[in-house]
Amino acid sequence: MSTLAVPAAQTSAQDAELRFPPGFWWGAATAAYQVEGAVAEDGRTPSIWDTFAATPGRTDRGDTGERAADHYHRYLDDIGLMTRIGLGAYRFSVAWPRVRAAGGGINPAGLDFYERLVDALLAAGIRPVATLYHWDLPQELEDAGGWTARDTAGRFADYAAAVAGRLGDRVSMWNTLNEPWCSAFLGYGSGGHAPGRRGHRQALTAAHHLLLAHGRAVQALRAAAPRSHVSVALNAGAVRPVTDTPADHDAARRIDGLLNRLFLDPIFRRGYPADIQADTATITDWSYVRDGDLAVIGAPIDALGVNYYQPDLVGAAPAGQVDTGTPYPTGEDIAFHPTPGPTTGMGWSIDPTGLRDLLLRFRRDYGELPVYVTENGAAFPDEVGPDGRVADPHRIDYVRAHLAAAHEAIAAGVDLRGYFVWSLLDNFEWAYGYSKRFGIVHVDYDTQVRTLKDSAHWYRDVITAGGIPRR
Ligand code: IFM
């Protein structure tokens, strides 16, 4: 990977090499459990991630989100950092276990925190973009069945109504769910994420109930805050066959179906993909999909959020090779291949063409909806140097290349309205704990000292220029 010098001088709009449309939202994202800490304060109840992380062997080094980046206490300082970077939008998630009171009902102190956060963002001229579910299901609801229980979708709508009732007049855009594929297939399928349950039928059931929760939350948001701008953030991917053989093409069709179409089709076409229903008929009869559900799930939304990191290169597994740990229902006979080329600190391939292709594919298959890149970024093993600087040229290269790919999609007609780098802060990377650093701001977890990485300074120049500055 090449290195890149950080431009020292402020740039202006004239200096942009690739200019983005006026009004484009330049943002950064975080999620509650990954940054907030303060897990037992102001009436917050345990979530499935508290339980999962406290279970030996579930996270790297036994890391938990107990303290994380202490954003709950330091949010004002963090908004100060956002101002220094020049962010126009901040995507955060609301922690359901802060807002839901123990035993049910609403905990006003939980809503108070998000109201303080939103008001402080607005005072700083930064748009608040709120995600209602970024994986932190209240443990009490998991104990009642979690996402395999239909009732959880109803409880989610109650929670959405309470949050929208308090903040609906001030939040610029809502994401109902973040990456429901992960919640369903990692949480209930492979068990690599909380709540750590393993079973492909229950994963498909959870996926449907998450989609139903999305639909019911859309209703609740529209009722409580009629002018709400509503979206959902999906970890959709560009799925490519490793060779041109029919078997590898079929593997790509199946993974695309389970990763992308299983979520996009009900939301935008009011139906589940028939091929995926047929593929999974051996493990489920889909009887959890009830009359009327698809109309609820398919109610119009205002935008689509895309979280993109890497493409997937797949093929038929060699005879006799069975992936017993796959999160994909019926995907035991499918192999995932490394994409040739550079990778990030997660081992994920760096291929911005996947983002361009994905954005073009949405437009082709699902229509002219406004789209936001709600997450994109990379982990690298960053350190504060002796001069106090955090040099992260690979992250700058990654973001630059993905912005260029997004720009290509805009030039081809995609209505892309914003980009949120993942992440504002180094944070708790789920099962990887604190071993992976995605932030454009470095966090020293012992002292909680924040240091803007070179990528944060570079991103400030992007924002100032309204596009990618000349090198
Ligand atoms: O950290 C996660 C985030 O919570 C969801 N999207 C992917 C990121 C990187 O793994």
Tab-separated table of C-alpha atoms and ligand atoms in Angstrom:
chain	number	residue	atom	x	y	z
A	1	MET	CA	0.000	0.000	0.000
A	2	SER	CA	1.259	3.435	-0.823
A	3	THR	CA	1.721	6.133	1.773
A	4	LEU	CA	0.308	9.579	1.472
A	5	ALA	CA	1.480	12.906	2.840
A	6	VAL	CA	-1.163	14.807	4.759
A	7	PRO	CA	-1.824	18.171	3.119
A	8	ALA	CA	-0.657	20.800	5.565
A	9	ALA	CA	-2.602	23.763	4.265
A	10	GLN	CA	-6.332	24.298	4.398
A	11	THR	CA	-7.929	23.590	1.061
A	12	SER	CA	-10.806	25.402	-0.548
A	13	ALA	CA	-13.595	24.304	-2.851
A	14	GLN	CA	-11.380	25.146	-5.844
A	15	ASP	CA	-8.830	22.578	-4.659
A	16	ALA	CA	-11.162	19.604	-4.825
A	17	GLU	CA	-10.113	17.003	-7.336
A	18	LEU	CA	-13.449	15.208	-7.166
A	19	ARG	CA	-16.225	17.502	-6.009
A	20	PHE	CA	-19.325	16.093	-4.317
A	21	PRO	CA	-22.792	17.602	-4.742
A	22	PRO	CA	-23.671	20.712	-2.737
A	23	GLY	CA	-25.354	19.811	0.540
A	24	PHE	CA	-23.598	16.430	0.715
A	25	TRP	CA	-23.501	15.171	4.320
A	26	TRP	CA	-19.955	14.582	5.524
A	27	GLY	CA	-20.233	12.507	8.651
A	28	ALA	CA	-18.731	10.009	11.033
A	29	ALA	CA	-20.448	7.182	12.867
A	30	THR	CA	-20.316	5.320	16.172
A	31	ALA	CA	-22.630	2.941	18.045
A	32	ALA	CA	-23.748	3.043	21.665
A	33	TYR	CA	-22.227	-0.137	23.080
A	34	GLN	CA	-18.998	0.434	21.182
A	35	VAL	CA	-18.264	3.883	22.608
A	36	GLU	CA	-20.482	4.874	25.513
A	37	GLY	CA	-19.350	2.826	28.516
A	38	ALA	CA	-21.396	3.734	31.635
A	39	VAL	CA	-23.252	0.458	31.350
A	40	ALA	CA	-24.836	0.627	34.792
A	41	GLU	CA	-25.649	4.339	34.980
A	42	ASP	CA	-28.926	6.224	35.045
A	43	GLY	CA	-31.103	3.152	34.935
A	44	ARG	CA	-29.510	1.362	31.977
A	45	THR	CA	-30.247	-2.361	32.113
A	46	PRO	CA	-27.948	-5.103	30.783
A	47	SER	CA	-27.961	-5.843	27.071
A	48	ILE	CA	-27.130	-9.055	25.273
A	49	TRP	CA	-23.670	-7.639	24.602
A	50	ASP	CA	-22.988	-7.117	28.329
A	51	THR	CA	-23.887	-10.750	28.904
A	52	PHE	CA	-22.013	-12.060	25.878
A	53	ALA	CA	-18.835	-10.073	26.572
A	54	ALA	CA	-18.847	-11.202	30.208
A	55	THR	CA	-18.929	-14.848	29.101
A	56	PRO	CA	-15.409	-16.305	28.994
A	57	GLY	CA	-14.087	-16.945	25.503
A	58	ARG	CA	-16.591	-14.795	23.639
A	59	THR	CA	-14.467	-11.674	23.035
A	60	ASP	CA	-10.783	-11.110	22.440
A	61	ARG	CA	-8.981	-10.973	25.832
A	62	GLY	CA	-12.381	-10.895	27.540
A	63	ASP	CA	-12.863	-7.244	26.572
A	64	THR	CA	-16.255	-5.690	27.342
A	65	GLY	CA	-17.966	-2.373	26.630
A	66	GLU	CA	-18.051	-1.472	30.306
A	67	ARG	CA	-15.916	1.627	29.822
A	68	ALA	CA	-15.320	1.693	26.049
A	69	ALA	CA	-14.454	5.247	24.961
A	70	ASP	CA	-16.453	6.745	27.856
A	71	HIS	CA	-18.479	8.738	25.324
A	72	TYR	CA	-21.416	8.825	27.750
A	73	HIS	CA	-19.430	11.207	29.944
A	74	ARG	CA	-17.226	12.777	27.281
A	75	TYR	CA	-19.772	13.464	24.553
A	76	LEU	CA	-19.287	17.226	24.798
A	77	ASP	CA	-15.534	16.890	24.305
A	78	ASP	CA	-16.209	14.511	21.441
A	79	ILE	CA	-18.518	17.029	19.818
A	80	GLY	CA	-15.597	19.466	20.167
A	81	LEU	CA	-13.505	17.017	18.136
A	82	MET	CA	-16.258	16.741	15.529
A	83	THR	CA	-16.203	20.522	15.229
A	84	ARG	CA	-12.435	20.497	14.744
A	85	ILE	CA	-12.848	17.942	11.961
A	86	GLY	CA	-15.695	19.961	10.482
A	87	LEU	CA	-18.283	17.163	10.486
A	88	GLY	CA	-21.680	18.060	9.121
A	89	ALA	CA	-23.389	14.982	10.562
A	90	TYR	CA	-22.871	12.519	13.393
A	91	ARG	CA	-24.421	9.067	13.243
A	92	PHE	CA	-24.828	7.555	16.713
A	93	SER	CA	-27.062	4.833	18.050
A	94	VAL	CA	-29.565	5.030	20.861
A	95	ALA	CA	-29.117	2.242	23.404
A	96	TRP	CA	-32.433	0.447	23.830
A	97	PRO	CA	-31.323	-0.765	27.299
A	98	ARG	CA	-30.952	2.853	28.428
A	99	VAL	CA	-34.419	3.826	27.245
A	100	ARG	CA	-36.315	0.706	28.322
A	101	ALA	CA	-36.877	0.581	32.072
A	102	ALA	CA	-36.183	-2.623	33.969
A	103	GLY	CA	-39.288	-4.796	33.677
A	104	GLY	CA	-40.679	-2.697	30.806
A	105	GLY	CA	-41.852	0.882	30.330
A	106	ILE	CA	-39.629	3.859	29.623
A	107	ASN	CA	-36.639	5.136	31.571
A	108	PRO	CA	-36.721	8.951	31.131
A	109	ALA	CA	-33.091	9.301	32.256
A	110	GLY	CA	-32.036	7.278	29.231
A	111	LEU	CA	-33.887	9.598	26.880
A	112	ASP	CA	-32.406	12.591	28.718
A	113	PHE	CA	-28.897	11.547	27.684
A	114	TYR	CA	-29.789	11.406	24.000
A	115	GLU	CA	-31.631	14.689	24.255
A	116	ARG	CA	-28.503	16.318	25.691
A	117	LEU	CA	-26.420	14.762	22.922
A	118	VAL	CA	-28.793	15.854	20.145
A	119	ASP	CA	-29.113	19.382	21.489
A	120	ALA	CA	-25.360	19.732	21.819
A	121	LEU	CA	-24.884	18.489	18.247
A	122	LEU	CA	-27.426	20.974	16.948
A	123	ALA	CA	-25.780	23.769	18.915
A	124	ALA	CA	-22.517	22.830	17.183
A	125	GLY	CA	-24.197	22.854	13.760
A	126	ILE	CA	-23.921	19.072	13.343
A	127	ARG	CA	-26.864	17.008	12.071
A	128	PRO	CA	-27.900	14.222	14.446
A	129	VAL	CA	-28.452	10.918	12.628
A	130	ALA	CA	-29.857	8.320	15.021
A	131	THR	CA	-29.854	4.556	14.707
A	132	LEU	CA	-32.426	2.859	16.915
A	133	TYR	CA	-30.913	-0.621	16.988
A	134	HIS	CA	-27.205	-1.244	16.730
A	135	TRP	CA	-27.242	-4.748	18.284
A	136	ASP	CA	-27.773	-4.006	21.997
A	137	LEU	CA	-31.011	-5.871	22.703
A	138	PRO	CA	-32.077	-5.584	26.365
A	139	GLN	CA	-31.166	-8.879	28.029
A	140	GLU	CA	-34.648	-9.097	29.534
A	141	LEU	CA	-36.077	-9.292	26.025
A	142	GLU	CA	-33.567	-11.941	25.000
A	143	ASP	CA	-34.653	-13.928	28.045
A	144	ALA	CA	-38.182	-13.770	26.628
A	145	GLY	CA	-37.003	-15.183	23.279
A	146	GLY	CA	-35.060	-12.307	21.763
A	147	TRP	CA	-35.404	-11.829	18.020
A	148	THR	CA	-36.815	-15.326	17.608
A	149	ALA	CA	-39.921	-14.046	19.444
A	150	ARG	CA	-42.385	-12.083	17.338
A	151	ASP	CA	-43.288	-9.952	20.328
A	152	THR	CA	-39.822	-8.338	20.270
A	153	ALA	CA	-40.856	-6.458	17.104
A	154	GLY	CA	-43.770	-4.939	19.007
A	155	ARG	CA	-41.550	-3.963	21.920
A	156	PHE	CA	-39.187	-2.320	19.429
A	157	ALA	CA	-42.040	-0.232	18.032
A	158	ASP	CA	-42.905	0.957	21.572
A	159	TYR	CA	-39.304	1.955	22.097
A	160	ALA	CA	-39.117	3.693	18.692
A	161	ALA	CA	-42.260	5.660	19.523
A	162	ALA	CA	-40.777	6.806	22.835
A	163	VAL	CA	-37.522	7.957	21.248
A	164	ALA	CA	-39.296	9.663	18.346
A	165	GLY	CA	-41.712	11.296	20.781
A	166	ARG	CA	-38.794	12.939	22.546
A	167	LEU	CA	-36.385	13.608	19.663
A	168	GLY	CA	-38.442	13.416	16.473
A	169	ASP	CA	-38.414	17.173	15.981
A	170	ARG	CA	-34.597	17.354	16.037
A	171	VAL	CA	-33.110	14.233	14.460
A	172	SER	CA	-32.188	14.732	10.790
A	173	MET	CA	-32.453	11.082	9.809
A	174	TRP	CA	-33.376	7.826	11.515
A	175	ASN	CA	-31.918	4.413	10.816
A	176	THR	CA	-34.278	1.851	12.267
A	177	LEU	CA	-31.779	-1.019	12.295
A	178	ASN	CA	-28.085	-1.347	11.725
A	179	GLU	CA	-27.038	-4.429	9.739
A	180	PRO	CA	-29.883	-6.811	10.584
A	181	TRP	CA	-27.940	-9.544	8.750
A	182	CYS	CA	-25.391	-9.469	11.582
A	183	SER	CA	-28.038	-9.434	14.319
A	184	ALA	CA	-29.793	-12.447	12.798
A	185	PHE	CA	-27.052	-14.575	11.261
A	186	LEU	CA	-24.122	-13.880	13.600
A	187	GLY	CA	-26.298	-13.520	16.705
A	188	TYR	CA	-28.631	-16.490	16.177
A	189	GLY	CA	-26.955	-18.495	13.390
A	190	SER	CA	-23.189	-18.900	13.857
A	191	GLY	CA	-23.202	-17.524	17.408
A	192	GLY	CA	-20.164	-15.284	16.892
A	193	HIS	CA	-22.116	-12.262	18.123
A	194	ALA	CA	-24.486	-11.785	21.046
A	195	PRO	CA	-26.611	-13.526	22.115
A	196	GLY	CA	-24.398	-16.339	20.778
A	197	ARG	CA	-27.130	-18.751	19.754
A	198	ARG	CA	-26.500	-21.248	16.952
A	199	GLY	CA	-29.162	-22.503	14.546
A	200	HIS	CA	-30.051	-21.593	10.993
A	201	ARG	CA	-33.817	-21.852	11.324
A	202	GLN	CA	-33.838	-19.496	14.273
A	203	ALA	CA	-31.526	-17.123	12.384
A	204	LEU	CA	-34.044	-16.872	9.524
A	205	THR	CA	-36.851	-16.389	12.033
A	206	ALA	CA	-34.842	-13.623	13.712
A	207	ALA	CA	-34.230	-11.974	10.323
A	208	HIS	CA	-37.974	-11.804	9.704
A	209	HIS	CA	-38.724	-10.398	13.139
A	210	LEU	CA	-35.988	-7.795	12.704
A	211	LEU	CA	-37.556	-6.764	9.395
A	212	LEU	CA	-40.962	-6.650	11.056
A	213	ALA	CA	-39.426	-4.501	13.805
A	214	HIS	CA	-38.101	-2.194	11.096
A	215	GLY	CA	-41.563	-1.884	9.547
A	216	ARG	CA	-43.269	-1.292	12.870
A	217	ALA	CA	-40.650	1.280	13.833
A	218	VAL	CA	-41.259	3.110	10.551
A	219	GLN	CA	-44.954	3.302	11.496
A	220	ALA	CA	-44.071	4.529	14.991
A	221	LEU	CA	-41.654	7.158	13.688
A	222	ARG	CA	-44.152	8.446	11.141
A	223	ALA	CA	-46.873	8.653	13.798
A	224	ALA	CA	-44.744	10.366	16.452
A	225	ALA	CA	-42.773	12.613	14.119
A	226	PRO	CA	-44.531	12.894	10.751
A	227	ARG	CA	-41.659	14.800	9.142
A	228	SER	CA	-39.125	12.116	10.056
A	229	HIS	CA	-36.623	11.123	7.421
A	230	VAL	CA	-36.483	7.334	7.783
A	231	SER	CA	-33.897	4.854	6.577
A	232	VAL	CA	-32.295	1.518	7.438
A	233	ALA	CA	-28.583	0.680	7.338
A	234	LEU	CA	-27.752	-2.615	5.639
A	235	ASN	CA	-24.385	-4.331	5.357
A	236	ALA	CA	-25.105	-5.132	1.750
A	237	GLY	CA	-22.212	-6.480	-0.263
A	238	ALA	CA	-21.020	-6.963	-3.799
A	239	VAL	CA	-20.988	-10.764	-4.130
A	240	ARG	CA	-18.856	-12.150	-6.938
A	241	PRO	CA	-18.278	-15.701	-8.189
A	242	VAL	CA	-14.678	-16.838	-7.904
A	243	THR	CA	-14.785	-18.412	-11.393
A	244	ASP	CA	-17.229	-18.442	-14.278
A	245	THR	CA	-18.465	-21.965	-13.616
A	246	PRO	CA	-22.209	-22.471	-13.122
A	247	ALA	CA	-21.499	-23.880	-9.637
A	248	ASP	CA	-19.650	-20.745	-8.547
A	249	HIS	CA	-22.306	-18.497	-10.077
A	250	ASP	CA	-24.906	-20.410	-8.137
A	251	ALA	CA	-22.930	-19.983	-4.914
A	252	ALA	CA	-22.822	-16.226	-5.612
A	253	ARG	CA	-26.574	-16.181	-6.252
A	254	ARG	CA	-27.238	-17.911	-2.931
A	255	ILE	CA	-24.964	-15.637	-0.888
A	256	ASP	CA	-26.309	-12.544	-2.618
A	257	GLY	CA	-29.780	-13.802	-1.769
A	258	LEU	CA	-29.038	-14.274	1.927
A	259	LEU	CA	-26.878	-11.181	2.378
A	260	ASN	CA	-28.682	-8.672	0.187
A	261	ARG	CA	-32.008	-9.704	-1.326
A	262	LEU	CA	-33.367	-11.289	1.870
A	263	PHE	CA	-33.422	-7.769	3.335
A	264	LEU	CA	-33.785	-5.528	0.283
A	265	ASP	CA	-36.654	-7.399	-1.392
A	266	PRO	CA	-39.103	-7.267	1.530
A	267	ILE	CA	-38.241	-3.625	2.213
A	268	PHE	CA	-38.428	-2.429	-1.390
A	269	ARG	CA	-40.428	-5.096	-3.240
A	270	ARG	CA	-42.785	-6.408	-0.570
A	271	GLY	CA	-41.714	-10.028	-0.860
A	272	TYR	CA	-39.001	-12.500	0.040
A	273	PRO	CA	-36.857	-13.821	-2.829
A	274	ALA	CA	-38.480	-17.012	-4.129
A	275	ASP	CA	-35.130	-18.689	-4.834
A	276	ILE	CA	-33.981	-18.214	-1.227
A	277	GLN	CA	-37.276	-19.512	0.112
A	278	ALA	CA	-36.785	-22.588	-2.062
A	279	ASP	CA	-33.111	-22.990	-1.073
A	280	THR	CA	-33.961	-22.924	2.638
A	281	ALA	CA	-37.099	-25.069	2.435
A	282	THR	CA	-35.177	-27.935	4.041
A	283	ILE	CA	-34.730	-25.976	7.274
A	284	THR	CA	-37.808	-23.756	7.520
A	285	ASP	CA	-41.338	-23.540	6.154
A	286	TRP	CA	-41.338	-19.730	6.625
A	287	SER	CA	-44.552	-20.008	8.651
A	288	TYR	CA	-43.398	-17.164	10.905
A	289	VAL	CA	-44.210	-14.789	8.015
A	290	ARG	CA	-47.821	-13.869	8.706
A	291	ASP	CA	-50.472	-12.200	6.574
A	292	GLY	CA	-49.891	-8.464	6.486
A	293	ASP	CA	-46.238	-8.606	7.574
A	294	LEU	CA	-44.867	-7.828	4.132
A	295	ALA	CA	-47.033	-4.733	3.803
A	296	VAL	CA	-45.690	-3.486	7.137
A	297	ILE	CA	-42.079	-4.221	6.202
A	298	GLY	CA	-42.475	-2.727	2.730
A	299	ALA	CA	-43.937	0.632	3.763
A	300	PRO	CA	-42.063	3.377	1.888
A	301	ILE	CA	-38.922	4.786	3.456
A	302	ASP	CA	-37.012	7.899	2.509
A	303	ALA	CA	-33.506	6.587	1.973
A	304	LEU	CA	-31.279	3.543	2.129
A	305	GLY	CA	-28.141	3.366	4.262
A	306	VAL	CA	-25.265	1.227	3.012
A	307	ASN	CA	-22.455	-0.019	5.222
A	308	TYR	CA	-19.686	-1.168	2.913
A	309	TYR	CA	-16.290	-2.639	3.758
A	310	GLN	CA	-15.333	-5.298	1.198
A	311	PRO	CA	-16.765	-7.457	-1.588
A	312	ASP	CA	-17.349	-11.202	-1.179
A	313	LEU	CA	-15.704	-13.669	-3.541
A	314	VAL	CA	-17.478	-17.005	-3.313
A	315	GLY	CA	-17.657	-20.395	-4.954
A	316	ALA	CA	-18.813	-23.952	-4.511
A	317	ALA	CA	-16.730	-25.657	-1.817
A	318	PRO	CA	-14.635	-28.610	-3.021
A	319	ALA	CA	-16.376	-31.968	-2.559
A	320	GLY	CA	-16.182	-33.065	1.067
A	321	GLN	CA	-15.420	-29.578	2.424
A	322	VAL	CA	-18.186	-28.530	4.790
A	323	ASP	CA	-18.278	-25.190	6.593
A	324	THR	CA	-20.093	-26.161	9.785
A	325	GLY	CA	-19.666	-22.687	11.286
A	326	THR	CA	-21.177	-20.710	8.406
A	327	PRO	CA	-23.610	-17.966	9.376
A	328	TYR	CA	-25.439	-18.514	6.064
A	329	PRO	CA	-28.427	-20.862	6.372
A	330	THR	CA	-27.763	-23.872	4.076
A	331	GLY	CA	-24.396	-22.327	3.147
A	332	GLU	CA	-22.218	-25.193	4.410
A	333	ASP	CA	-21.161	-26.084	0.866
A	334	ILE	CA	-20.070	-22.564	-0.090
A	335	ALA	CA	-16.467	-21.351	0.198
A	336	PHE	CA	-15.367	-17.737	0.684
A	337	HIS	CA	-12.125	-16.796	-1.065
A	338	PRO	CA	-9.697	-13.985	-0.323
A	339	THR	CA	-9.822	-11.249	-2.935
A	340	PRO	CA	-6.309	-10.747	-4.346
A	341	GLY	CA	-4.677	-7.509	-3.254
A	342	PRO	CA	-4.205	-5.481	-0.092
A	343	THR	CA	-6.167	-6.045	3.090
A	344	THR	CA	-6.974	-4.033	6.211
A	345	GLY	CA	-6.079	-4.932	9.781
A	346	MET	CA	-9.238	-7.053	9.858
A	347	GLY	CA	-7.895	-9.092	6.945
A	348	TRP	CA	-10.667	-7.610	4.802
A	349	SER	CA	-9.850	-6.984	1.182
A	350	ILE	CA	-9.574	-3.410	-0.028
A	351	ASP	CA	-11.647	-3.147	-3.173
A	352	PRO	CA	-13.557	0.093	-3.680
A	353	THR	CA	-15.077	-1.177	-6.937
A	354	GLY	CA	-17.408	-3.187	-4.701
A	355	LEU	CA	-18.901	0.022	-3.310
A	356	ARG	CA	-19.416	1.495	-6.765
A	357	ASP	CA	-20.975	-1.716	-8.071
A	358	LEU	CA	-23.249	-1.984	-5.058
A	359	LEU	CA	-24.521	1.578	-5.389
A	360	LEU	CA	-25.179	1.053	-9.095
A	361	ARG	CA	-26.913	-2.234	-8.410
A	362	PHE	CA	-29.299	-0.639	-5.862
A	363	ARG	CA	-30.308	1.926	-8.431
A	364	ARG	CA	-30.787	-0.709	-11.128
A	365	ASP	CA	-32.740	-3.186	-9.000
A	366	TYR	CA	-34.478	-1.093	-6.360
A	367	GLY	CA	-35.018	2.331	-7.912
A	368	GLU	CA	-33.941	5.920	-7.570
A	369	LEU	CA	-33.976	6.148	-3.801
A	370	PRO	CA	-31.618	8.558	-2.007
A	371	VAL	CA	-28.692	6.589	-0.581
A	372	TYR	CA	-26.207	7.304	2.198
A	373	VAL	CA	-22.978	5.421	2.833
A	374	THR	CA	-23.732	5.038	6.530
A	375	GLU	CA	-20.444	3.243	7.286
A	376	ASN	CA	-17.155	2.812	5.494
A	377	GLY	CA	-13.675	2.667	6.922
A	378	ALA	CA	-10.830	0.424	7.943
A	379	ALA	CA	-9.004	-0.899	10.994
A	380	PHE	CA	-5.245	-0.633	11.168
A	381	PRO	CA	-2.882	-1.060	14.122
A	382	ASP	CA	-2.390	2.660	14.826
A	383	GLU	CA	-0.080	4.019	17.475
A	384	VAL	CA	0.691	7.453	18.822
A	385	GLY	CA	4.210	8.276	17.654
A	386	PRO	CA	6.925	9.945	19.741
A	387	ASP	CA	5.906	13.292	18.209
A	388	GLY	CA	2.332	12.791	19.424
A	389	ARG	CA	1.075	12.204	15.894
A	390	VAL	CA	-0.893	9.166	14.688
A	391	ALA	CA	0.199	8.477	11.123
A	392	ASP	CA	-2.427	6.317	9.387
A	393	PRO	CA	-1.707	6.655	5.662
A	394	HIS	CA	-3.416	3.370	4.836
A	395	ARG	CA	-6.703	4.601	6.253
A	396	ILE	CA	-6.420	7.812	4.235
A	397	ASP	CA	-5.786	5.756	1.106
A	398	TYR	CA	-8.758	3.518	1.937
A	399	VAL	CA	-11.189	6.391	2.463
A	400	ARG	CA	-9.886	8.314	-0.526
A	401	ALA	CA	-10.333	5.311	-2.814
A	402	HIS	CA	-13.832	4.589	-1.537
A	403	LEU	CA	-14.870	8.208	-1.887
A	404	ALA	CA	-13.599	8.114	-5.466
A	405	ALA	CA	-15.698	4.984	-6.073
A	406	ALA	CA	-18.733	6.702	-4.540
A	407	HIS	CA	-18.093	9.660	-6.802
A	408	GLU	CA	-18.106	7.367	-9.840
A	409	ALA	CA	-21.524	6.104	-8.740
A	410	ILE	CA	-22.810	9.672	-8.408
A	411	ALA	CA	-21.486	10.467	-11.871
A	412	ALA	CA	-23.421	7.456	-13.149
A	413	GLY	CA	-26.639	8.808	-11.648
A	414	VAL	CA	-26.811	7.388	-8.115
A	415	ASP	CA	-28.506	9.812	-5.720
A	416	LEU	CA	-25.855	9.543	-2.999
A	417	ARG	CA	-26.489	12.147	-0.325
A	418	GLY	CA	-23.849	11.522	2.323
A	419	TYR	CA	-20.869	9.551	3.608
A	420	PHE	CA	-20.155	8.520	7.197
A	421	VAL	CA	-16.691	7.279	7.983
A	422	TRP	CA	-16.568	4.362	10.417
A	423	SER	CA	-15.620	5.377	12.936
A	424	LEU	CA	-15.241	8.699	14.675
A	425	LEU	CA	-13.447	7.030	17.605
A	426	ASP	CA	-11.472	3.868	18.178
A	427	ASN	CA	-13.926	1.612	19.952
A	428	PHE	CA	-15.073	-1.824	21.094
A	429	GLU	CA	-15.023	-3.910	17.928
A	430	TRP	CA	-17.464	-6.572	19.137
A	431	ALA	CA	-15.895	-10.040	19.381
A	432	TYR	CA	-12.495	-8.472	18.575
A	433	GLY	CA	-12.711	-6.250	21.645
A	434	TYR	CA	-10.273	-3.343	21.583
A	435	SER	CA	-7.742	-5.131	19.385
A	436	LYS	CA	-8.959	-3.384	16.220
A	437	ARG	CA	-8.855	0.374	15.747
A	438	PHE	CA	-11.299	1.834	13.211
A	439	GLY	CA	-11.302	5.456	14.464
A	440	ILE	CA	-10.112	8.563	12.736
A	441	VAL	CA	-9.550	9.645	16.335
A	442	HIS	CA	-7.198	7.524	18.440
A	443	VAL	CA	-8.378	6.643	21.940
A	444	ASP	CA	-5.943	5.704	24.703
A	445	TYR	CA	-8.192	3.361	26.667
A	446	ASP	CA	-6.185	3.783	29.907
A	447	THR	CA	-6.341	7.557	30.003
A	448	GLN	CA	-9.200	8.193	27.555
A	449	VAL	CA	-6.989	10.773	25.845
A	450	ARG	CA	-8.104	11.390	22.258
A	451	THR	CA	-5.681	12.185	19.426
A	452	LEU	CA	-6.788	13.154	15.947
A	453	LYS	CA	-5.126	10.761	13.525
A	454	ASP	CA	-3.741	12.055	10.233
A	455	SER	CA	-6.899	10.690	8.626
A	456	ALA	CA	-9.014	13.053	10.739
A	457	HIS	CA	-6.944	16.017	9.544
A	458	TRP	CA	-7.200	14.759	5.966
A	459	TYR	CA	-10.970	14.246	6.310
A	460	ARG	CA	-11.256	17.839	7.553
A	461	ASP	CA	-9.610	18.914	4.301
A	462	VAL	CA	-12.060	16.771	2.322
A	463	ILE	CA	-14.961	18.434	4.076
A	464	THR	CA	-13.510	21.893	3.580
A	465	ALA	CA	-12.936	21.211	-0.099
A	466	GLY	CA	-16.325	19.578	-0.589
A	467	GLY	CA	-14.567	16.616	-2.144
A	468	ILE	CA	-11.278	14.819	-2.448
A	469	PRO	CA	-8.453	17.340	-2.310
A	470	ARG	CA	-5.634	17.279	-4.810
A	471	ARG	CA	-2.626	15.372	-3.515
B	1	IFM	O1	-17.808	-1.946	14.162
B	1	IFM	C1	-18.699	-2.411	13.192
B	1	IFM	C2	-20.033	-1.718	13.303
B	1	IFM	O2	-20.577	-1.841	14.568
B	1	IFM	C3	-21.003	-2.306	12.310
B	1	IFM	N1	-20.445	-2.305	10.984
B	1	IFM	C4	-19.125	-2.838	10.812
B	1	IFM	C5	-18.163	-2.192	11.804
B	1	IFM	C6	-16.755	-2.771	11.620
B	1	IFM	O3	-16.759	-4.128	11.840
